[in-house]
Coordinates of C-alpha atoms in Angstrom, one line a residue:
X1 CA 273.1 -99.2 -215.0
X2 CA 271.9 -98.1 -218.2
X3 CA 268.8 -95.4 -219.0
X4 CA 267.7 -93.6 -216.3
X5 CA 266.0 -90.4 -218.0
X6 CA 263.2 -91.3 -220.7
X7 CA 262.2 -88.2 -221.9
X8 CA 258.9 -89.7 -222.9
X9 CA 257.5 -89.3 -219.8
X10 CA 260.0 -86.9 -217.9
X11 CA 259.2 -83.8 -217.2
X12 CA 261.4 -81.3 -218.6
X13 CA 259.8 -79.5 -221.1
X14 CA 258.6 -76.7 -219.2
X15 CA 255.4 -75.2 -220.9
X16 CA 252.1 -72.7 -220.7
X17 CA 249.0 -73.7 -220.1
X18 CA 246.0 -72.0 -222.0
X19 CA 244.3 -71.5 -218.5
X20 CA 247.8 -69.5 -217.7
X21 CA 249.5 -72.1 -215.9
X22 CA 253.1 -73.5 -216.5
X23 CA 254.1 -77.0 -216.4
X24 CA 256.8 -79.2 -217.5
X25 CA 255.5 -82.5 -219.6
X26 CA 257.7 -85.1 -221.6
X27 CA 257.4 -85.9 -224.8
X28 CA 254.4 -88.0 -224.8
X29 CA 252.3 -85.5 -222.0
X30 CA 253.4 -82.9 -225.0
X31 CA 251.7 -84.8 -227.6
X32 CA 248.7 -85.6 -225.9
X33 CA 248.1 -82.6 -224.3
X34 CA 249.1 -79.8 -227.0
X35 CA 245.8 -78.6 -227.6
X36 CA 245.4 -77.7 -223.8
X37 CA 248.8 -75.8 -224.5
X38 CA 249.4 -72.1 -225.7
X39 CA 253.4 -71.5 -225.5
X40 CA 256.6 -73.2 -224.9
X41 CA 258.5 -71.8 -221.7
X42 CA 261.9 -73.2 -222.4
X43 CA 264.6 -70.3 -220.6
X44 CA 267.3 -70.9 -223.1
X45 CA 265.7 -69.3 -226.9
X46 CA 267.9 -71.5 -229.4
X47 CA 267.0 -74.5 -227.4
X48 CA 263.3 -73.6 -228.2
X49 CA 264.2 -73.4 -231.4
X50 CA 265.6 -76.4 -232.4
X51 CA 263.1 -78.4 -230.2
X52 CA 260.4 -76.9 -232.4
X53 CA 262.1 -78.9 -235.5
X54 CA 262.4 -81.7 -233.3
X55 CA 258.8 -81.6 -232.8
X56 CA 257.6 -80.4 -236.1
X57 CA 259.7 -83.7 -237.6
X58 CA 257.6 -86.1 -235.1
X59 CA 254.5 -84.2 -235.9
X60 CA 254.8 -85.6 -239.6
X61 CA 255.0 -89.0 -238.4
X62 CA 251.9 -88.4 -235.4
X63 CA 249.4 -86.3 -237.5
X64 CA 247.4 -88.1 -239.4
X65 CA 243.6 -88.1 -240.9
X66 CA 242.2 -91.5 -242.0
X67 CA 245.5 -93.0 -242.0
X68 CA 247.2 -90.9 -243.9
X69 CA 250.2 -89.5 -242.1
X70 CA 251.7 -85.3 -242.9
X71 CA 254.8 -87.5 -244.3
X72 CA 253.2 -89.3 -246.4
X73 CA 255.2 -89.0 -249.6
X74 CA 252.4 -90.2 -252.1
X75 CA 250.5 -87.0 -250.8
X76 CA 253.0 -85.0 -250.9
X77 CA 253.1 -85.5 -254.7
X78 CA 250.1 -82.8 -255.3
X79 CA 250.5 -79.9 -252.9
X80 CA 247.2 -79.6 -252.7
X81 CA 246.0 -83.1 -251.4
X82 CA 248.8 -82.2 -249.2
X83 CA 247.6 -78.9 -248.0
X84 CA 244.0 -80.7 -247.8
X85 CA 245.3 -83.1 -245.2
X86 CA 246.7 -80.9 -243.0
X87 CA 243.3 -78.9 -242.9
X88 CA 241.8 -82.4 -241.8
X89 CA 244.5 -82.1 -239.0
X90 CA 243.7 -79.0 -237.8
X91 CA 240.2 -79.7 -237.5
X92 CA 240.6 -82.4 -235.7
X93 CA 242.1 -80.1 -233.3
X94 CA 244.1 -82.4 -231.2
X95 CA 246.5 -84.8 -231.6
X96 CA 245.0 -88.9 -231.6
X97 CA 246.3 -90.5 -228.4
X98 CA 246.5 -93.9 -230.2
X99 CA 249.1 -92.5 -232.7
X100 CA 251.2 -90.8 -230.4
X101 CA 251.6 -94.3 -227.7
X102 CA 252.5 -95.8 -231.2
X103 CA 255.3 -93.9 -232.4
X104 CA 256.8 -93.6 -229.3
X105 CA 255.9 -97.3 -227.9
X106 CA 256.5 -99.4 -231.1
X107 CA 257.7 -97.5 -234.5
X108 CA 261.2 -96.2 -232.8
X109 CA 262.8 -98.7 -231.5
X110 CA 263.2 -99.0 -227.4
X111 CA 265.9 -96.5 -225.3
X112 CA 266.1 -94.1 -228.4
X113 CA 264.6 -91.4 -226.2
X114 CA 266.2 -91.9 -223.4
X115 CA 269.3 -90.1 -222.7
X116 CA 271.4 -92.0 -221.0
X117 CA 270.5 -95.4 -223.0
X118 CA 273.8 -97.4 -223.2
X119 CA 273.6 -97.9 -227.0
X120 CA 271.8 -95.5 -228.1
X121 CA 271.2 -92.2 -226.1
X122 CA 269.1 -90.1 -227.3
X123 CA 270.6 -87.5 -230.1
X124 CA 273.7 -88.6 -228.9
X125 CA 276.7 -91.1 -230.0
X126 CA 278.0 -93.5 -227.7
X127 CA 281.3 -94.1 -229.4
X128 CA 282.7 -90.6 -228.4
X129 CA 283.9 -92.4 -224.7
X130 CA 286.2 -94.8 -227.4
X131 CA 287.3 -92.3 -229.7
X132 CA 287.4 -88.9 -227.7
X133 CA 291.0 -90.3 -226.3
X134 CA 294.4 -88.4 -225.4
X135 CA 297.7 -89.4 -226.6
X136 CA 297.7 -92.5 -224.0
X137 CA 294.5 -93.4 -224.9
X138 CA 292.7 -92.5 -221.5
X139 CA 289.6 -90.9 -222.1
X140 CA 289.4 -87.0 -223.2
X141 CA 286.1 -85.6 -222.4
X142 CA 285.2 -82.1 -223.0
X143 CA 283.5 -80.9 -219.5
X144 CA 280.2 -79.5 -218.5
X145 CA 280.6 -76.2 -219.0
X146 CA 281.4 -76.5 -222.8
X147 CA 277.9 -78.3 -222.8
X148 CA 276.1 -75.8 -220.9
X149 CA 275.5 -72.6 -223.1
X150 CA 276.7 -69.2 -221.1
X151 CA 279.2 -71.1 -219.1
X152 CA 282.8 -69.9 -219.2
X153 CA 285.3 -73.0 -220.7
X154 CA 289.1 -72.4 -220.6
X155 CA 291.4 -70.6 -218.0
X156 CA 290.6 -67.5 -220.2
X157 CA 286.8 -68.1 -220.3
X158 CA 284.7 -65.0 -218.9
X159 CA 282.4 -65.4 -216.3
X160 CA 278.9 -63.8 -217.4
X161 CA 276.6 -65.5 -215.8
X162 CA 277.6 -67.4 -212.7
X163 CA 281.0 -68.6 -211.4
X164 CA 281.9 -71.8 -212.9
X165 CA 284.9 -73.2 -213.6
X166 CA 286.4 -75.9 -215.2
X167 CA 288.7 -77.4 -212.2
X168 CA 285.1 -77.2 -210.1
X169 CA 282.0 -78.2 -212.6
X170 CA 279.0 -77.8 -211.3
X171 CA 276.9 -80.7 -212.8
X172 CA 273.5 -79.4 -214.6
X173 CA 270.1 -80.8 -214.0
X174 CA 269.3 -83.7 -216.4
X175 CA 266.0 -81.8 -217.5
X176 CA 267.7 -78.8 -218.4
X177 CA 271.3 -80.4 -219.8
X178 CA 268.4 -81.9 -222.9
X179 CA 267.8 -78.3 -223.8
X180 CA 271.6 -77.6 -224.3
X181 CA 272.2 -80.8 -226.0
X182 CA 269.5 -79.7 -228.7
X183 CA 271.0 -75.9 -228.9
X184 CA 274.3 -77.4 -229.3
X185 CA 273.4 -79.7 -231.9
X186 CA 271.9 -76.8 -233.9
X187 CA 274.1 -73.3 -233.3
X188 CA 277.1 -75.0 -231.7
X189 CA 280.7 -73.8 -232.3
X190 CA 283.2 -74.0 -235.0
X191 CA 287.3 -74.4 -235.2
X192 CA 289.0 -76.2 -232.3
X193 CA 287.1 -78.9 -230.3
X194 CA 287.7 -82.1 -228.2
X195 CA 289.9 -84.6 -230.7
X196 CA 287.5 -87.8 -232.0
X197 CA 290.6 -89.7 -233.0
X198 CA 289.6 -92.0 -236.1
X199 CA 291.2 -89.9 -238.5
X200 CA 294.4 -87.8 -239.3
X201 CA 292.1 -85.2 -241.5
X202 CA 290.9 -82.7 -238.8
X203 CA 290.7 -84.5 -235.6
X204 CA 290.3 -82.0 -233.5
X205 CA 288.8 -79.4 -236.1
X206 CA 284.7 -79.0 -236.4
X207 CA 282.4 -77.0 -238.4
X208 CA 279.7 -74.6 -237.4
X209 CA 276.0 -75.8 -236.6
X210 CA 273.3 -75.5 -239.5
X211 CA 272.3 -72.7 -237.4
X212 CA 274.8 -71.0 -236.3
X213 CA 274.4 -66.7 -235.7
X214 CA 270.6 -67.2 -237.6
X215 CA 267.5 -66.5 -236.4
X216 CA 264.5 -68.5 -236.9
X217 CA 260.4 -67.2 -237.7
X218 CA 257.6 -69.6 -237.3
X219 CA 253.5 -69.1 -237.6
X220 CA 253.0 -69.2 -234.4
X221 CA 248.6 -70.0 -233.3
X222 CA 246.4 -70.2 -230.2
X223 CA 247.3 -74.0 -229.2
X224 CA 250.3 -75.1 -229.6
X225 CA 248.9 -78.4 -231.4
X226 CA 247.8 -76.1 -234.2
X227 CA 251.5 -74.7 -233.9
X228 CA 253.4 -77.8 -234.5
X229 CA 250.9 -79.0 -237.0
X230 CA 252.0 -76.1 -239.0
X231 CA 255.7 -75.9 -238.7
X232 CA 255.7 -79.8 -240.6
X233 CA 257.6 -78.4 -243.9
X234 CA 255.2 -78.1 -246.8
X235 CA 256.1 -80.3 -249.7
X236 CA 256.7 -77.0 -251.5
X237 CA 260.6 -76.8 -249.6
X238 CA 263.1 -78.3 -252.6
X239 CA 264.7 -81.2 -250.9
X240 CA 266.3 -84.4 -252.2
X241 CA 264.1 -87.1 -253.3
X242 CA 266.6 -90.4 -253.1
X243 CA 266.7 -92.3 -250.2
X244 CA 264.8 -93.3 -247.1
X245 CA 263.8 -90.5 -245.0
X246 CA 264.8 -90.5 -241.0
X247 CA 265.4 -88.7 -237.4
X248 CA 268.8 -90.0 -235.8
X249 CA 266.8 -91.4 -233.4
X250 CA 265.2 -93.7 -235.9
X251 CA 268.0 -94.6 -237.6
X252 CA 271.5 -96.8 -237.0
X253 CA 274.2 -94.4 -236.4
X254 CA 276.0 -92.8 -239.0
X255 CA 279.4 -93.4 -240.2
X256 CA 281.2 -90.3 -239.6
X257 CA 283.9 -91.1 -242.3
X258 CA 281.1 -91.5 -245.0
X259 CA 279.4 -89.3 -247.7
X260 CA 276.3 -87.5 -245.6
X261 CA 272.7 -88.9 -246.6
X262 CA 270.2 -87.3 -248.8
X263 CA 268.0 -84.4 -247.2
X264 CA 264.9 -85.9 -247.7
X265 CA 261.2 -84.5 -246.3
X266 CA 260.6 -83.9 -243.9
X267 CA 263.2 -85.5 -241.2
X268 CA 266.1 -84.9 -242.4
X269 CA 265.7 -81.8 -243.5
X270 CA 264.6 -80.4 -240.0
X271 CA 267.0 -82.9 -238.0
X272 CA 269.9 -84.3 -240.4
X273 CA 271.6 -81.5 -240.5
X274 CA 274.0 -82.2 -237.4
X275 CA 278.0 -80.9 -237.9
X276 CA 278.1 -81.7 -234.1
X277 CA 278.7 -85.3 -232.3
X278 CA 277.9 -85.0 -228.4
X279 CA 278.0 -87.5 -225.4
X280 CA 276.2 -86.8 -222.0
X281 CA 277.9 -88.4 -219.1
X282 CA 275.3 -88.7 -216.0
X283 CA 275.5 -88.8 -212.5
X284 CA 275.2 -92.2 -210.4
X285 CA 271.5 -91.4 -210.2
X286 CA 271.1 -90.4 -213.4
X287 CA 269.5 -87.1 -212.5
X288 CA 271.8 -84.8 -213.6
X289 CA 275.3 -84.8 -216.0
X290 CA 278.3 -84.5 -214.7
X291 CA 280.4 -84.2 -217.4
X292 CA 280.6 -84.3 -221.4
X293 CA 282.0 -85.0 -225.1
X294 CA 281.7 -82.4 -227.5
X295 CA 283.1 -82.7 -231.1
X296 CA 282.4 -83.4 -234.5
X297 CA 280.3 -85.5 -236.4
X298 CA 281.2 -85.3 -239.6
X299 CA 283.7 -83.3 -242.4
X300 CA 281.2 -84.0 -245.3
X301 CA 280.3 -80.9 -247.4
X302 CA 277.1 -80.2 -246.0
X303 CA 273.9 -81.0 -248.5
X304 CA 272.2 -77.7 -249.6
X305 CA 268.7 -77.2 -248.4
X306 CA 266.7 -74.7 -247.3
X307 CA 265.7 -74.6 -243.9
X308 CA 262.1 -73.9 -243.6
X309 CA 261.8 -71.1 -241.0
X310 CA 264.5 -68.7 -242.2
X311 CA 264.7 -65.6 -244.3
X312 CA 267.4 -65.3 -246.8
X313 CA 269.0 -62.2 -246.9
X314 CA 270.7 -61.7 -251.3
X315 CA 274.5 -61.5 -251.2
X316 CA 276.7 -58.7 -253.1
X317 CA 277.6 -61.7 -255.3
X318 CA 273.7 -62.7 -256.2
X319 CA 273.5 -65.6 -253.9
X320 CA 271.4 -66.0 -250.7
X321 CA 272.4 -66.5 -247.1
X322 CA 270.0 -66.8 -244.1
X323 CA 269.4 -63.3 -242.2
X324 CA 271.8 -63.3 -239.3
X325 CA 270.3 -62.6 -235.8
X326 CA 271.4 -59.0 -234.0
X327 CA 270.2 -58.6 -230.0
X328 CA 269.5 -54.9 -231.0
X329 CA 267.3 -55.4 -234.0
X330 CA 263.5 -55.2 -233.0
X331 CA 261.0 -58.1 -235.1
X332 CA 259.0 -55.5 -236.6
X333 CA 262.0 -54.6 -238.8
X334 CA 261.2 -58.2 -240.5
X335 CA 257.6 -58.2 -240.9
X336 CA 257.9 -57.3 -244.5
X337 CA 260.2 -60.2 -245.1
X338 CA 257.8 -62.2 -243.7
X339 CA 254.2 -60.7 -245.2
X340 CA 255.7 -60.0 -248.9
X341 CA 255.3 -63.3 -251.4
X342 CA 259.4 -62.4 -252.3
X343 CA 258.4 -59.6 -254.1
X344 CA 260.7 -58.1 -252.4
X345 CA 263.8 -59.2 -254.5
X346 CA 266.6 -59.0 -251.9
X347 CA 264.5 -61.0 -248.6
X348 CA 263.0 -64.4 -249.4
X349 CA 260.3 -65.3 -246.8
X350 CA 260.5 -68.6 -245.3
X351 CA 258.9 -71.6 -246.7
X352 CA 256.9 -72.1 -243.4
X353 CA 255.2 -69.0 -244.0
X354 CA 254.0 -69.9 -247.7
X355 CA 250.9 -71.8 -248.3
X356 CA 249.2 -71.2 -244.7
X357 CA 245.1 -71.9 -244.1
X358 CA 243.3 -68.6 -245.1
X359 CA 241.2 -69.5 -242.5
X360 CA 243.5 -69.3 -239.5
X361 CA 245.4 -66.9 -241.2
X362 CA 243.7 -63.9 -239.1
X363 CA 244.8 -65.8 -235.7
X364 CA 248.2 -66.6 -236.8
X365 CA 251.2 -64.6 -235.1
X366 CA 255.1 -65.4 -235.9
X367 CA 257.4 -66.7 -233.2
X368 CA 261.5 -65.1 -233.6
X369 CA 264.0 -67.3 -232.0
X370 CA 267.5 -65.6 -232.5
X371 CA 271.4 -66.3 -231.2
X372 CA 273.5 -63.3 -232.1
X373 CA 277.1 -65.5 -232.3
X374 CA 279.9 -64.9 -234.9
X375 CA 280.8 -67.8 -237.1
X376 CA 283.6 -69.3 -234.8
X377 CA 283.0 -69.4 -231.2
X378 CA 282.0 -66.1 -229.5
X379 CA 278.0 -65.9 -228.7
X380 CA 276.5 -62.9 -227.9
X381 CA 272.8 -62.7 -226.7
X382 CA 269.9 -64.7 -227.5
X383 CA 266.2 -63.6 -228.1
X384 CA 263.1 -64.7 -228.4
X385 CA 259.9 -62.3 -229.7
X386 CA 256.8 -62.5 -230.8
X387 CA 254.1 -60.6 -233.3
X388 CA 250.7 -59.6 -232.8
X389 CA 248.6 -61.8 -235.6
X390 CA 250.0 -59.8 -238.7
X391 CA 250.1 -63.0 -241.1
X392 CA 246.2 -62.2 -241.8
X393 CA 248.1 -59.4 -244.3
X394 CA 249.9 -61.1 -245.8
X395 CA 250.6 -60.3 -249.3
X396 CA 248.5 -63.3 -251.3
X397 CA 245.4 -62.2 -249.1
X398 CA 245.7 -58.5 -247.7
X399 CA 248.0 -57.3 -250.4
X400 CA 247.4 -53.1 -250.0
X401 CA 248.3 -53.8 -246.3
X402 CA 251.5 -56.0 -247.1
X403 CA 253.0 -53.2 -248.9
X404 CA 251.8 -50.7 -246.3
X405 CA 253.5 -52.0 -243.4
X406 CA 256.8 -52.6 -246.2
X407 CA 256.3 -48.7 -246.6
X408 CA 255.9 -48.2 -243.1
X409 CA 259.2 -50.2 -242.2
X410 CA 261.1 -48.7 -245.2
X411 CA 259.9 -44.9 -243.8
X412 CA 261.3 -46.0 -240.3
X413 CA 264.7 -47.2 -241.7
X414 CA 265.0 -44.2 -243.5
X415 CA 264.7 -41.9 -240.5
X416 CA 267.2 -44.1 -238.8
X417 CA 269.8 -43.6 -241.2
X418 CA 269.1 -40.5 -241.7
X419 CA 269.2 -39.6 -237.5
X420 CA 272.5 -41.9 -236.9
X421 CA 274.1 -39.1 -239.9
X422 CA 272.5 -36.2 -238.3
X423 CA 274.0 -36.8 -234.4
X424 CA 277.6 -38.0 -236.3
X425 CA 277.4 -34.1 -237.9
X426 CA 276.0 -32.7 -234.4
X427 CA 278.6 -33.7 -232.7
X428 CA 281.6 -32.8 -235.3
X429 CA 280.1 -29.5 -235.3
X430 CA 279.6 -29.3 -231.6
X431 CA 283.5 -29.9 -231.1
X432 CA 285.6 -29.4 -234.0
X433 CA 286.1 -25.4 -233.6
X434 CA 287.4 -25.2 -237.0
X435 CA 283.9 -26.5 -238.5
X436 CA 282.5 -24.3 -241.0
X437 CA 278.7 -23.9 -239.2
X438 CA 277.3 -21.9 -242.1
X439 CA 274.2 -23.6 -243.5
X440 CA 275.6 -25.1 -246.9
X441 CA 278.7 -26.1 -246.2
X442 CA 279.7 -29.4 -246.3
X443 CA 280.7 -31.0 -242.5
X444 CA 283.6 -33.9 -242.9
X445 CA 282.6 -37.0 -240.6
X446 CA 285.2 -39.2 -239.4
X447 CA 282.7 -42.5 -238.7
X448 CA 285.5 -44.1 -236.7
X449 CA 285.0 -41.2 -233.8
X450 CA 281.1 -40.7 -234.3
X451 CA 281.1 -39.5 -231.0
X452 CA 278.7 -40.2 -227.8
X453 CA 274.9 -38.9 -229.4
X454 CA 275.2 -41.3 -232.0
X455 CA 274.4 -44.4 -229.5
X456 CA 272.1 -42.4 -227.3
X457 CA 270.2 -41.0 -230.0
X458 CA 269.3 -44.5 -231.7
X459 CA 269.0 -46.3 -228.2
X460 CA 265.8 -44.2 -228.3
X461 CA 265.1 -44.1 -231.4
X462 CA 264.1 -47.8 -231.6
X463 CA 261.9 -48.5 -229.6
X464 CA 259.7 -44.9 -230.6
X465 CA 259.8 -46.1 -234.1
X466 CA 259.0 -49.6 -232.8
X467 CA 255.5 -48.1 -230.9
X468 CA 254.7 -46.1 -234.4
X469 CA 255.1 -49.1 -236.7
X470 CA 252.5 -51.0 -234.5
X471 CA 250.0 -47.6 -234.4
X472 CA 250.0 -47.4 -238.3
X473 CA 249.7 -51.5 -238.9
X474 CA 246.0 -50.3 -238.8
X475 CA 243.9 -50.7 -242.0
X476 CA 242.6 -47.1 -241.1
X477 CA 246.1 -45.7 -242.1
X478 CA 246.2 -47.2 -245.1
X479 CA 246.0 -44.2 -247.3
X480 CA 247.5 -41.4 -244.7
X481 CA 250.9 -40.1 -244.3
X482 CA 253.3 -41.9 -242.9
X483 CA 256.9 -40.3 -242.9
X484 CA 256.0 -37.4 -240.4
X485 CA 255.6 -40.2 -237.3
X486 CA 258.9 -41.3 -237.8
X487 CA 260.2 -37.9 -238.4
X488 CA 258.8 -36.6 -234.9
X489 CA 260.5 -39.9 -233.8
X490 CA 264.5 -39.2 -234.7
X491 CA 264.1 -35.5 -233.7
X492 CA 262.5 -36.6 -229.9
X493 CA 266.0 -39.1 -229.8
X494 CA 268.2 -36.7 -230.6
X495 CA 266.9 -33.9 -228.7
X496 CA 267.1 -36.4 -225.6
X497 CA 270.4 -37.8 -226.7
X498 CA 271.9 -34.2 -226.7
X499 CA 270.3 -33.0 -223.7
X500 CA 269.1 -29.9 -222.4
X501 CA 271.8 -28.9 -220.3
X502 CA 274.2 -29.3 -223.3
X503 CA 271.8 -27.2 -225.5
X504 CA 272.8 -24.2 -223.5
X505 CA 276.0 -24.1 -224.8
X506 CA 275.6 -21.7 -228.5
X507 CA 278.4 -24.6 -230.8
X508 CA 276.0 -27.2 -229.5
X509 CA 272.9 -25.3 -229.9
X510 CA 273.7 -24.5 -233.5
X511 CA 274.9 -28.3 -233.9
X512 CA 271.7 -29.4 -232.5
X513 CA 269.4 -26.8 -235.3
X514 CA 271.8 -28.3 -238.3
X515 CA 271.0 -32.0 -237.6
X516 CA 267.3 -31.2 -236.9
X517 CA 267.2 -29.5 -240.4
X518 CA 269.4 -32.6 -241.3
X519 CA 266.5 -34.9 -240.1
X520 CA 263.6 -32.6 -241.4
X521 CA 264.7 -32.7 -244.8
X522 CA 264.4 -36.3 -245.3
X523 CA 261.1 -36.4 -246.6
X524 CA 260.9 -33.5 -248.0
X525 CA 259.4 -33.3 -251.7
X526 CA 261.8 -32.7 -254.9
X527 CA 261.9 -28.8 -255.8

């Protein structure tokens, strides 16, 4: 039996309505219906993520004006025919039925989408049931739970969020196994994995996912047809040139031994970036997957590109590297990466942000997908978070606000710093009886025992400095002090993190007045 799932027409991506309702469409019901859509309501954040690529690289082949597709490369030679094409799309304001039944009826060839197609399964290679072999040549497979993202694998894997185990797989709903397939493909694992046995050179050895421990920012606007239409990479990203330009799904499948293709725009470059090779094995009724090959697709050295929806964060050495996600870092800490035209010499903004309509600019939030992991194998937490519609300042069109809310994120990271120092010397003070507690001298810290305020203190601190970031990103606060917001701020955290019980206590009261002073004197002008 061979298909079963065509995620065409299944429904498993689950979505928002713009009347508030949530519903799950396929591919095509996506296509045809995203102007009727406002969000995406997929559960699993770097799943969201990737699918957006996966969509935006469609969208260049679906959009089109008077025949002219988003890819076409002769437009894509003058930014600004370009740039004029995509505002014929967006005032078209839907997506043309005819063009989406043809690329998914006739230009890609049949079973591509679905995902249990014999030959061809969708984002998947077939040849892993040959190759993924043990020693005795029976087949190797991986298992379910290394597919399914928050699953524990091993006899040593930890069991976080429900009790699965290896010896006892629980298969996973068709539907939802697609959304770990794509957030594999794109932040999955490095070092060991299952063994692909056509070479001696790292069988069992793969390399980390394009987007592995990033996080990615998109413009995010009222439909989601307008959103996709805009996440279809300007011309503007530097890519390679040679070659034809293709999706896996459009193309014959690649030979993992060989040289990697050219990342051309805009396919490859949102979808060619694969280190991962997977295999979904499905259940008699093809409903749900059972089971599962996980392991590399190629050892190539990886072509340098930029991805279009990350900030890059400047190196000690000079270089660039994309901003790594962190589960506590709030999304107004980036809004200056993302409103600054890289004026701002150690952030550069991401290419989907440059060159946007000025006039949807003053609708136009951004959309954070993150996946705190470390380079190898452990992962974290994943987020997802969303702006109000600050793009209208950014710096090309609002530049005075730009470099307000820079000032204002700049003032708040300050009085961080500055109140993580002050609870480190509160508590030294507060329990080091041989601390000196007269005013000037100087308090030794040892940053490995910082002590219990230091957590509490910035716990609050956050989300206060969150709530005064938004109240100044006012054009009415343009011109008016800032620092003493954020000030009020770190002294409100500590005093909570300290407590007032402990404030009794005359070594913590005095501890408490230094770091207050501590915190005070941040701002305060030069003598």
């Amino acid at each position: 039996m061979s298909g079963g799932f065509d995620l065409r027409d299944e429904l498993w991506i689950p979505v928002r309505l713009l009347t508030g309702e949530s519903a799950r469409v396929g591919f095509r019901g996506l296509f045809a219906r995203a102007h009727e859509i406002e969000d995406l309501e997929l559960p699993v954040p770097p799943a969201a993520s990737g699918l957006l690529r996966i969509l935006a690289a469609m969208t260049a082949r679906i959009a089109q004006s008077a025949g002219i597709r988003l890819d076409d490369a002769d437009t894509a030679e003058e930014i600004e025919e370009w740039d004029a094409l995509r505002d014929r799309v967006l005032a078209q304001g839907r997506f043309d039925s005819d063009a989406v039944n043809a690329y998914f009826d006739t230009e890609v060839p049949e079973g591509r989408f679905d995902l249990f197609d014999d030959s061809r399964p969708f984002l998947q290679d077939p040849r892993l049931v040959r190759e993924c072999v043990d020693t005795k040549g029976a087949p190797n497979p991986s298992g379910v739970n290394k597919l399914v993202l928050g699953r524990p694998t091993g006899v040593n894997g930890a069991v976080l969020f429900g009790h699965f185990t290896d010896t006892n797989p629980v298969p996973v709903p068709a539907a939802e196994a697609v959304w770990h397939l794509i957030a594999q493909l794109y932040y999955g694992p490095s070092g060991q994995c299952t063994p692909r046995r056509i070479t001696e050179h790292r069988a069992g050895s793969g390399d980390a996912a394009p987007l592995r421990k990033s996080v990615s920012y998109f413009p995010w606007a009222p439909t989601l047809f307008a959103s996709l239409v805009l996440a279809v990479p300007s011309p503007r990203v530097a890519v390679e040139t040679e070659g034809k330009d293709a999706c896996p799904w459009e193309e014959e499948l690649p030979d993992p031994l060989q040289p990697l293709a050219s990342m051309t725009w805009p396919g490859r470059v949102l979808t060619g970036r694969f280190r991962h090779a997977v295999l979904l094995v499905p259940s008699v009724d093809r409903r749900s997957v059972v089971d599962a090959y996980l392991t590399w697709s190629t050892h190539e050295p990886p072509r340098e590109v930029r991805d279009p929806f990350v900030i890059l964060d400047r190196r000690k050495d000079g270089g660039f590297h994309a901003r790594e996600a962190d589960g506590a870092r709030a999304l107004w800490r980036d809004v200056d990466a993302l409103l600054l035209a890289d004026s701002l010499q150690d952030a550069l903004r991401p290419p989907a942000l440059e060159g946007l309509p000025k006039r949807l600019l003053a609708t136009l939030r951004v959309r954070a997908y993150g996946f705190e992991q470390d380079g190898q194998q452990k992962d974290s937490v994943w987020f997802q978070a969303t702006t109000p519609p600050v793009l209208r300042w950014q710096e090309e069109a609002e530049p005075a606000m730009a470099h307000h809310l820079a000032r204002c994120h700049r003032v708040g990271e300050d009085a961080g710093r500055r109140l993580e120092f002050a609870a480190k010397v509160a508590w030294k003070i507060a329990t080091d009886a041989n601390t000196d507690l007269s005013p000037k001298a100087k308090v030794k810290i040892d940053h490995r025992k910082p002590g219990p305020w230091v957590g509490a203190a910035l716990t609050r601190y956050w989300p206060a400095a969150e709530k005064q970031f938004w109240r100044l990103a006012a054009t009415d606060h343009l011109n008016s002090p800032i620092e003493q917001s954020f000030v009020d701020a770190a002294l409100a955290a500590l005093d909570e993190a300290i407590g007032q019980a402990n404030r009794a206590d005359i070594r913590v009261a005095r501890a408490g007045s230094r770091a207050r002073a501590i915190i005070r004197g941040l701002f305060l002008p030069p003598r």
